[in-house]
CSV table of C-alpha atoms in Angstrom, one decimal:
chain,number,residue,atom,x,y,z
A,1,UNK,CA,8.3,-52.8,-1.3
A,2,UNK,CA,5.1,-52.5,-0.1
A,3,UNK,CA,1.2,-53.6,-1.6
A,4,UNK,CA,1.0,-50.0,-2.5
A,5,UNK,CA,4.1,-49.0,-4.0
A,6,UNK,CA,3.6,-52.3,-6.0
A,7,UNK,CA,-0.2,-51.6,-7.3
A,8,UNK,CA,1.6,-48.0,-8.3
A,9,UNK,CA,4.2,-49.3,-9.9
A,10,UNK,CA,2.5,-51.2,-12.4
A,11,UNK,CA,-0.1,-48.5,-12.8
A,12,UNK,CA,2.4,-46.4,-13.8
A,13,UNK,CA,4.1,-48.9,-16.0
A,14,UNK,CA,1.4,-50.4,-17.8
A,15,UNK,CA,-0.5,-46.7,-18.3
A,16,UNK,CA,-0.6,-47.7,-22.1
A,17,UNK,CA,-2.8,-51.0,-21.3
A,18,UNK,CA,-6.6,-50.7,-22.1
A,19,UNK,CA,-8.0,-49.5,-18.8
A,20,UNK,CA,-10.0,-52.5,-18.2
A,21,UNK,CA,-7.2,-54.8,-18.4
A,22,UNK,CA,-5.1,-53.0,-16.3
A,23,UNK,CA,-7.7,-52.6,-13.2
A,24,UNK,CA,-8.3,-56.3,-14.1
A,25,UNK,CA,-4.6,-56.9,-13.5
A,26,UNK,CA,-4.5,-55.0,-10.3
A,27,UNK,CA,-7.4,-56.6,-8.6
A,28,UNK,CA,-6.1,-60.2,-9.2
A,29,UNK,CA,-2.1,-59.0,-7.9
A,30,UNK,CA,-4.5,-57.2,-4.8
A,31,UNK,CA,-6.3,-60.6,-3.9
A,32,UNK,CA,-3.5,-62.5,-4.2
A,33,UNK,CA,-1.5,-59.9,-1.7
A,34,UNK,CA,-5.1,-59.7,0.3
A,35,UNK,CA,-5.2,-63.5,0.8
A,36,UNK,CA,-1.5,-64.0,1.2
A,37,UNK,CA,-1.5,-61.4,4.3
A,38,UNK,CA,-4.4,-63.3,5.5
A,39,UNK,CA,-2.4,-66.7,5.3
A,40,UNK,CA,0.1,-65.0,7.6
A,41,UNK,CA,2.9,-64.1,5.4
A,42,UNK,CA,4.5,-60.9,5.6
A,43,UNK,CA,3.9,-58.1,3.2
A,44,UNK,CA,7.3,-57.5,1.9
A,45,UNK,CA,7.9,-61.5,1.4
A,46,UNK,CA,4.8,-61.4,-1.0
A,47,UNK,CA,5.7,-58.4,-3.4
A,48,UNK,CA,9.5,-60.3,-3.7
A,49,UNK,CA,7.9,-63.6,-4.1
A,50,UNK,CA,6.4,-61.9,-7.3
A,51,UNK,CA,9.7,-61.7,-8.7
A,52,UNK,CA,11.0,-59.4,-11.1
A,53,UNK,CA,8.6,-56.4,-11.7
A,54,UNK,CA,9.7,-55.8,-15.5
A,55,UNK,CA,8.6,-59.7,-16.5
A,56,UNK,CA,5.4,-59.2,-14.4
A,57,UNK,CA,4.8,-56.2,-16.7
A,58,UNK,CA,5.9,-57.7,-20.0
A,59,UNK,CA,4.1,-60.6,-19.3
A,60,UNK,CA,0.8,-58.5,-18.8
A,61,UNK,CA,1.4,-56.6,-22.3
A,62,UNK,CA,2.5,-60.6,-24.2
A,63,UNK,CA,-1.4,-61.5,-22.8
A,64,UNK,CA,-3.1,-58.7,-24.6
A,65,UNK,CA,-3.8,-58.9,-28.1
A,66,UNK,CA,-0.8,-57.4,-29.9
A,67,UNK,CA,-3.5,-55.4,-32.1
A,68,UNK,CA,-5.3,-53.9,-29.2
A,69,UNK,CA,-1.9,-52.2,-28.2
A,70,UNK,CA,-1.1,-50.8,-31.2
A,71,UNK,CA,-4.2,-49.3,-31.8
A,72,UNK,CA,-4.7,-48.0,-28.8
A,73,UNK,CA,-0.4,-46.3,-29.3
A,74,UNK,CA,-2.1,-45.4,-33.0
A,75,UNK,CA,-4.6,-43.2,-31.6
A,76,UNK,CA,-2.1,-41.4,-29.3
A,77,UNK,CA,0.5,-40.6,-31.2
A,78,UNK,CA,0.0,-41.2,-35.2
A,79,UNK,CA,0.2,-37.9,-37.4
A,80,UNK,CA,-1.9,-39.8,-40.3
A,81,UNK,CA,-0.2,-39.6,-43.4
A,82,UNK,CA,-4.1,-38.7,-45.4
A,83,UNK,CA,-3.5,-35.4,-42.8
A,84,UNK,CA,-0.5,-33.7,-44.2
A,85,UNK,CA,-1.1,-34.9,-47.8
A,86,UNK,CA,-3.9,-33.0,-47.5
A,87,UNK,CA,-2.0,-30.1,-45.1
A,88,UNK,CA,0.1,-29.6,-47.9
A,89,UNK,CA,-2.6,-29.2,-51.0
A,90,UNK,CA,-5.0,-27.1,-48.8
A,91,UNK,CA,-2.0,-24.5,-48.2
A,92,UNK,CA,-2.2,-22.9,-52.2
A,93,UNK,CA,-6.0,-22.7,-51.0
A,94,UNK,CA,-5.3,-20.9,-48.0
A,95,UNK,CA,-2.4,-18.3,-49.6
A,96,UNK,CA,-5.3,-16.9,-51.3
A,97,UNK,CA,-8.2,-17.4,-48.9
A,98,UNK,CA,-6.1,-15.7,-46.0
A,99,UNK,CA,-6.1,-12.2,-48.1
A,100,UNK,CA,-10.1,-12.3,-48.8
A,101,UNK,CA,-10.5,-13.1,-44.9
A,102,UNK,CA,-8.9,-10.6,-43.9
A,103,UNK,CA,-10.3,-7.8,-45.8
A,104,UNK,CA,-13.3,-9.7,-45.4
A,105,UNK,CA,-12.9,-9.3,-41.5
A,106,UNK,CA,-12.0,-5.5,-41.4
A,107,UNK,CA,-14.9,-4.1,-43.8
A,108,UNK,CA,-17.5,-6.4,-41.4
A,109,UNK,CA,-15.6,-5.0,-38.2
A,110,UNK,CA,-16.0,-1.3,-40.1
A,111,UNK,CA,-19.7,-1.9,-40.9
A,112,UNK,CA,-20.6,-3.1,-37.5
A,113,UNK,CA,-19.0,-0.2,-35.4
A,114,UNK,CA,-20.9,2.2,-37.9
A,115,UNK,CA,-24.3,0.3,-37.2
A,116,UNK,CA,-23.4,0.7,-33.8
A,117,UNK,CA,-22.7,4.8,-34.4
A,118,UNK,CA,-25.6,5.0,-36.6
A,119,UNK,CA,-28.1,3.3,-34.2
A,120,UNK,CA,-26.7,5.7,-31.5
A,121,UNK,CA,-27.6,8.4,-33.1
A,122,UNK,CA,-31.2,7.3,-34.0
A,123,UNK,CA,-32.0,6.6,-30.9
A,124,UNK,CA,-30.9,10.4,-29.7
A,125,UNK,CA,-33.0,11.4,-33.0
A,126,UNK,CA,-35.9,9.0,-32.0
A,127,UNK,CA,-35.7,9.8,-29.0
A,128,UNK,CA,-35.9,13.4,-29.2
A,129,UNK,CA,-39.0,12.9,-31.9
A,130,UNK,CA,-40.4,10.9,-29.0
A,131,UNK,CA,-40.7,13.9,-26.5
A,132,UNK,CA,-41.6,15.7,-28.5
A,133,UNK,CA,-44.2,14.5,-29.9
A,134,UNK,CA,-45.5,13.6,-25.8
A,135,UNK,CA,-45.2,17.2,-25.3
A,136,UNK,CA,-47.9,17.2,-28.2
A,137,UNK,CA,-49.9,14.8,-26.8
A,138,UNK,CA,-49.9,12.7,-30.1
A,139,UNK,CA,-49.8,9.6,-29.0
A,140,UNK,CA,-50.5,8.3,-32.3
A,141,UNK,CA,-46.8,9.6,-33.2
A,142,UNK,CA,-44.9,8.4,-30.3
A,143,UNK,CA,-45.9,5.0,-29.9
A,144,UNK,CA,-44.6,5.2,-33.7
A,145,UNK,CA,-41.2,7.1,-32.4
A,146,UNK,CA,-41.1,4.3,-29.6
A,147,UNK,CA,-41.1,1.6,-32.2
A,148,UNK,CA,-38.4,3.3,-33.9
A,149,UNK,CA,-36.6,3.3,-31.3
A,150,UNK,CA,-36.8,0.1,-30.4
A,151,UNK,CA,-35.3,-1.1,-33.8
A,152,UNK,CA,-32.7,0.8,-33.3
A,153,UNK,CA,-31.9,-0.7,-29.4
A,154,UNK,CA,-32.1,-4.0,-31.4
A,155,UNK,CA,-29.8,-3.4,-33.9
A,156,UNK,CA,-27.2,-2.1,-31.4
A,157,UNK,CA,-27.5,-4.7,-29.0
A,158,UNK,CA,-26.8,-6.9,-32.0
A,159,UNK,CA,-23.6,-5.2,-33.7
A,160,UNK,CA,-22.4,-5.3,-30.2
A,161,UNK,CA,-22.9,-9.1,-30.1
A,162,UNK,CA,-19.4,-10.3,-29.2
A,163,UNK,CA,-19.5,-12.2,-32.3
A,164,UNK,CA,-19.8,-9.7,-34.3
A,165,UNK,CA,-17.5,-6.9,-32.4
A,166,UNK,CA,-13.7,-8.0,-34.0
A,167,UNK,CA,-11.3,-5.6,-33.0
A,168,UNK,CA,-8.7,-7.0,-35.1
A,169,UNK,CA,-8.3,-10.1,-37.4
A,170,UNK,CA,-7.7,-12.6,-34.6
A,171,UNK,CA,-7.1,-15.6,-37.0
A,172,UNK,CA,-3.4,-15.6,-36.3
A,173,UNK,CA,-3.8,-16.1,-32.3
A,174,UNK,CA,-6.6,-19.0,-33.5
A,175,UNK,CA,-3.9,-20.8,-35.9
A,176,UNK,CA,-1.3,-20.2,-32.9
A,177,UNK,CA,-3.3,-22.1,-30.7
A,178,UNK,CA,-4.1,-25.0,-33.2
A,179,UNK,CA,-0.2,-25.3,-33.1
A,180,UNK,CA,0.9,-24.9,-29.6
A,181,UNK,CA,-2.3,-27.9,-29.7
A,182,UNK,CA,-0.3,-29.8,-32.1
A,183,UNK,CA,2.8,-29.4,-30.1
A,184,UNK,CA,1.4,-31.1,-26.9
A,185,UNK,CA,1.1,-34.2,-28.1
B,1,UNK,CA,10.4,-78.5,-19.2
B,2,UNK,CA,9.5,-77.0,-22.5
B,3,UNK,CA,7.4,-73.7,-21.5
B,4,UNK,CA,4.9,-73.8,-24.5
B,5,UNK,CA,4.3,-77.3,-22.9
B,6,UNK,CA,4.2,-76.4,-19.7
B,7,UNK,CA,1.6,-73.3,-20.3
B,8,UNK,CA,-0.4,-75.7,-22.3
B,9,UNK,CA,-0.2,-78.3,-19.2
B,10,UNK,CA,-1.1,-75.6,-16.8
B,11,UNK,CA,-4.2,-74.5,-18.4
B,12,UNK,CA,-5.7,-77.8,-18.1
B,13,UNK,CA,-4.6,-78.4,-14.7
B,14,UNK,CA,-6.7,-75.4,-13.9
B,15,UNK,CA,-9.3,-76.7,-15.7
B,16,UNK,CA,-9.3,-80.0,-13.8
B,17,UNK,CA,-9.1,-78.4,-10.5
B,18,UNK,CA,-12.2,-76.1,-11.1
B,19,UNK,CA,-13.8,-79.3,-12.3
B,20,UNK,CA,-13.6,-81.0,-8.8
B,21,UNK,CA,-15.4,-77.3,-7.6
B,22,UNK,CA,-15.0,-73.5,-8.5
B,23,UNK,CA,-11.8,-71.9,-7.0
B,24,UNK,CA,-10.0,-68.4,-6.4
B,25,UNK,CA,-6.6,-67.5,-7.9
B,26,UNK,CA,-4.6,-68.2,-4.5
B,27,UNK,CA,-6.2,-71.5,-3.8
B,28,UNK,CA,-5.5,-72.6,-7.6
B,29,UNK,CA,-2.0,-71.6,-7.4
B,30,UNK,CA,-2.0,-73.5,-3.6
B,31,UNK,CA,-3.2,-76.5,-5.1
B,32,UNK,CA,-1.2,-76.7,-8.2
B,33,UNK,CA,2.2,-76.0,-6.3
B,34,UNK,CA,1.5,-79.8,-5.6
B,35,UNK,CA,1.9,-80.9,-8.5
B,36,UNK,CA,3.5,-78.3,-10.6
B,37,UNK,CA,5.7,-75.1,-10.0
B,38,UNK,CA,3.6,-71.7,-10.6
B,39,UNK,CA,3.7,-68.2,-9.6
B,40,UNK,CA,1.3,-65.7,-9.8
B,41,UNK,CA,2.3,-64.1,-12.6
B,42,UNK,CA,1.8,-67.2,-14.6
B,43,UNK,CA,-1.2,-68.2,-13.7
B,44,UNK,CA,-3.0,-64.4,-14.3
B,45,UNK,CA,-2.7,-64.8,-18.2
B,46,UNK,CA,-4.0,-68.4,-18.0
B,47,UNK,CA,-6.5,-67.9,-16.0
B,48,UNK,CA,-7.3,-64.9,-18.6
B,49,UNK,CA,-6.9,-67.1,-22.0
B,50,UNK,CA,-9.1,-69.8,-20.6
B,51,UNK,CA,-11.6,-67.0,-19.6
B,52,UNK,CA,-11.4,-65.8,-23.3
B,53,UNK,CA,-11.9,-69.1,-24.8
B,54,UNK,CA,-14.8,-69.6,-22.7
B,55,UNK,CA,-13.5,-72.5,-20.7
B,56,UNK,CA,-14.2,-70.9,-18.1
B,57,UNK,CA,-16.5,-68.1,-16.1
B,58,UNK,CA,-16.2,-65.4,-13.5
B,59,UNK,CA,-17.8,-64.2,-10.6
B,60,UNK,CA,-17.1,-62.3,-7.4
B,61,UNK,CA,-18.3,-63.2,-3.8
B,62,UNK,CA,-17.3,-61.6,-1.0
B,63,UNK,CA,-14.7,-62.5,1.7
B,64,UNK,CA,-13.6,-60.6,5.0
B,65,UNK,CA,-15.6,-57.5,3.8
B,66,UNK,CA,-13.8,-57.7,0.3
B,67,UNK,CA,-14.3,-58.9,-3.1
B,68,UNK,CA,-13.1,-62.4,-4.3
B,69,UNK,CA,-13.4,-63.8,-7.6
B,70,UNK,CA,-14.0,-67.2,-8.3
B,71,UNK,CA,-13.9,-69.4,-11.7
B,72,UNK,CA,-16.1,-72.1,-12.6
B,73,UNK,CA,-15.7,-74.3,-15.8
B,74,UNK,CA,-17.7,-74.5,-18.7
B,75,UNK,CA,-18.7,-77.9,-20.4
B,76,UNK,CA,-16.2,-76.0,-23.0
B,77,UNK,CA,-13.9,-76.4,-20.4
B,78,UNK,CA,-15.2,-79.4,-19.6
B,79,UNK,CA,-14.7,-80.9,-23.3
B,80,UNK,CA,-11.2,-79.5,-23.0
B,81,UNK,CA,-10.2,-82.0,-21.0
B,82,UNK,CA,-11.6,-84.8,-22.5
B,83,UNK,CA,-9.8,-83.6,-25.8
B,84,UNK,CA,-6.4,-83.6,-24.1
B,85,UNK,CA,-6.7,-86.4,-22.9
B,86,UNK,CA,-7.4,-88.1,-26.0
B,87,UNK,CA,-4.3,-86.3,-27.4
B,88,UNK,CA,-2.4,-88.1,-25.0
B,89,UNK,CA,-3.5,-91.2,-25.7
B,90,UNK,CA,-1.6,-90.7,-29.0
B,91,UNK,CA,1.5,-89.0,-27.5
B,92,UNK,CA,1.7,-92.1,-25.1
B,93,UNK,CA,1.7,-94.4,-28.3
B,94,UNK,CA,4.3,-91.9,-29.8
B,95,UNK,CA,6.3,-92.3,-26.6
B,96,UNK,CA,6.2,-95.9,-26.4
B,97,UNK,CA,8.0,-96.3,-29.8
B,98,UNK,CA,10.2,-94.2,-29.6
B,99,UNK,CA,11.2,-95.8,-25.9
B,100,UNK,CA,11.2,-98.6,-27.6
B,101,UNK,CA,10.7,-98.9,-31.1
B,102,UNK,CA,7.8,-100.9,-30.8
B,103,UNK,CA,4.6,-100.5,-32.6
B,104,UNK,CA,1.2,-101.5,-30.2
């Protein structure tokens, strides 16, 4: 074995240690290798000398504080208890929430696409008013017209806000992708 | 030998060789072979509880264009020794009687 395939081999075994310790661990097995090599011994000799590579490992997770590895395994992989406790009261909550949201979403998606329809057609209006109104050299009246119209690019630019443009209810795809979330772990 | 005894040997051996002047993990290990069998992968948690206990301290220096890390003792580490020894002196009283059943 080789200095490398060594040093990768207890990276890869000890990926659960705190990361400090393990680089800590590595540098020391490194010098040791380092100064070995420089004593004249041969590369291989000093990775066998090391002996078995599973006690090197278990002896570098005995040295650790045992509660150091089990929180650090705790926030990995623990599905907390508190979580579906509360999972399970919130889902009454959400039977009838889910109805109201998406009604909720469809008359705001409705509302928004009229604004939109209505603001296009006061700007045509407006707009109309405004030549007029040039034509007539009021100026008065079209800087008023202009104002109008102005609103009314406002409002459209806002109802087309992506926010605010929901084609459909896309809760489902956002609860999908909680769970396929939830799933990686 | 015992290995609790034995680890608890070891760490004061290092101690006492970083007392006599700060050292590097191969030397340690080259100068203890002398007196006691080690390997490397004994002497990385020791070196670690001692450093934890504050026996002992840590720095790098460098060496052939890389890093090397030496420890130096602490007068904790220092104290450490005195205290074993002391201990002994007891154990030694211990092992005279039961050698020979004598009291001093």
């Amino acid at each position: 074995m080789t200095k490398q395939e060594f040093i990768s081999i207890i990276r890869s075994r000890c990926s659960s240690l705190d990361t400090y310790e393990l680089e800590e661990a590595i540098s020391y097995y490194e010098e040791i290798i380092n100064e070995r090599l420089e004593a004249g011994e041969k590369e291989e000799d000093i990775i066998a000398s090391f002996g078995n590579i599973d006690q090197i490992v278990s002896d570098l997770y005995a040295n650790i504080p045992l509660k150091k590895i089990i929180q650090k395994k705790y926030r990995e992989k623990q599905f907390k208890p508190w979580m579906i406790i509360l999972l399970i009261l919130g889902i009454p909550l959400f039977i009838i929430i889910l109805p109201i949201f998406i009604v909720f979403t469809i008359f705001f998606s409705l509302f928004i696409t009229f604004l939109a329809i209505f603001c296009i057609f006061g700007i045509a209006w407006q707009g109309f008013a405004l030549i007029v109104s040039l034509i007539s050299l009021n100026f008065i009246d079209s800087l008023f017209h202009f104002g109008v119209i102005l609103i009314f690019v406002g409002l459209l630019s806002y109802s087309n806000d992506r926010k605010y443009t929901v084609k459909k209810p896309n809760i489902f795809s956002k609860i999908k992708q909680k769970l396929s979330r939830k799933g990686g772990y | 030998m015992d290995i609790q005894l034995k680890k608890g040997l070891l760490e004061i051996c290092v101690l006492k060789i970083l007392e006599q002047q700060d050292s590097y993990g191969y030397q340690i290990i080259k100068d203890l072979s002398n007196i006691i069998q080690i390997s490397e992968s004994t002497l990385y948690p020791i070196l670690k509880r001692l450093e934890i206990n504050q026996y002992l301290t840590v720095y790098t220096s460098e060496h052939n264009g890389r890093l090397r890390k030496y420890f130096s003792i602490t007068d904790n580490g220092k104290q450490r020794i005195k205290h074993f020894l002391k201990e002994w002196e007891e154990l030694i009283k211990i092992y005279h009687f039961i050698k020979e059943g004598q009291y001093d």
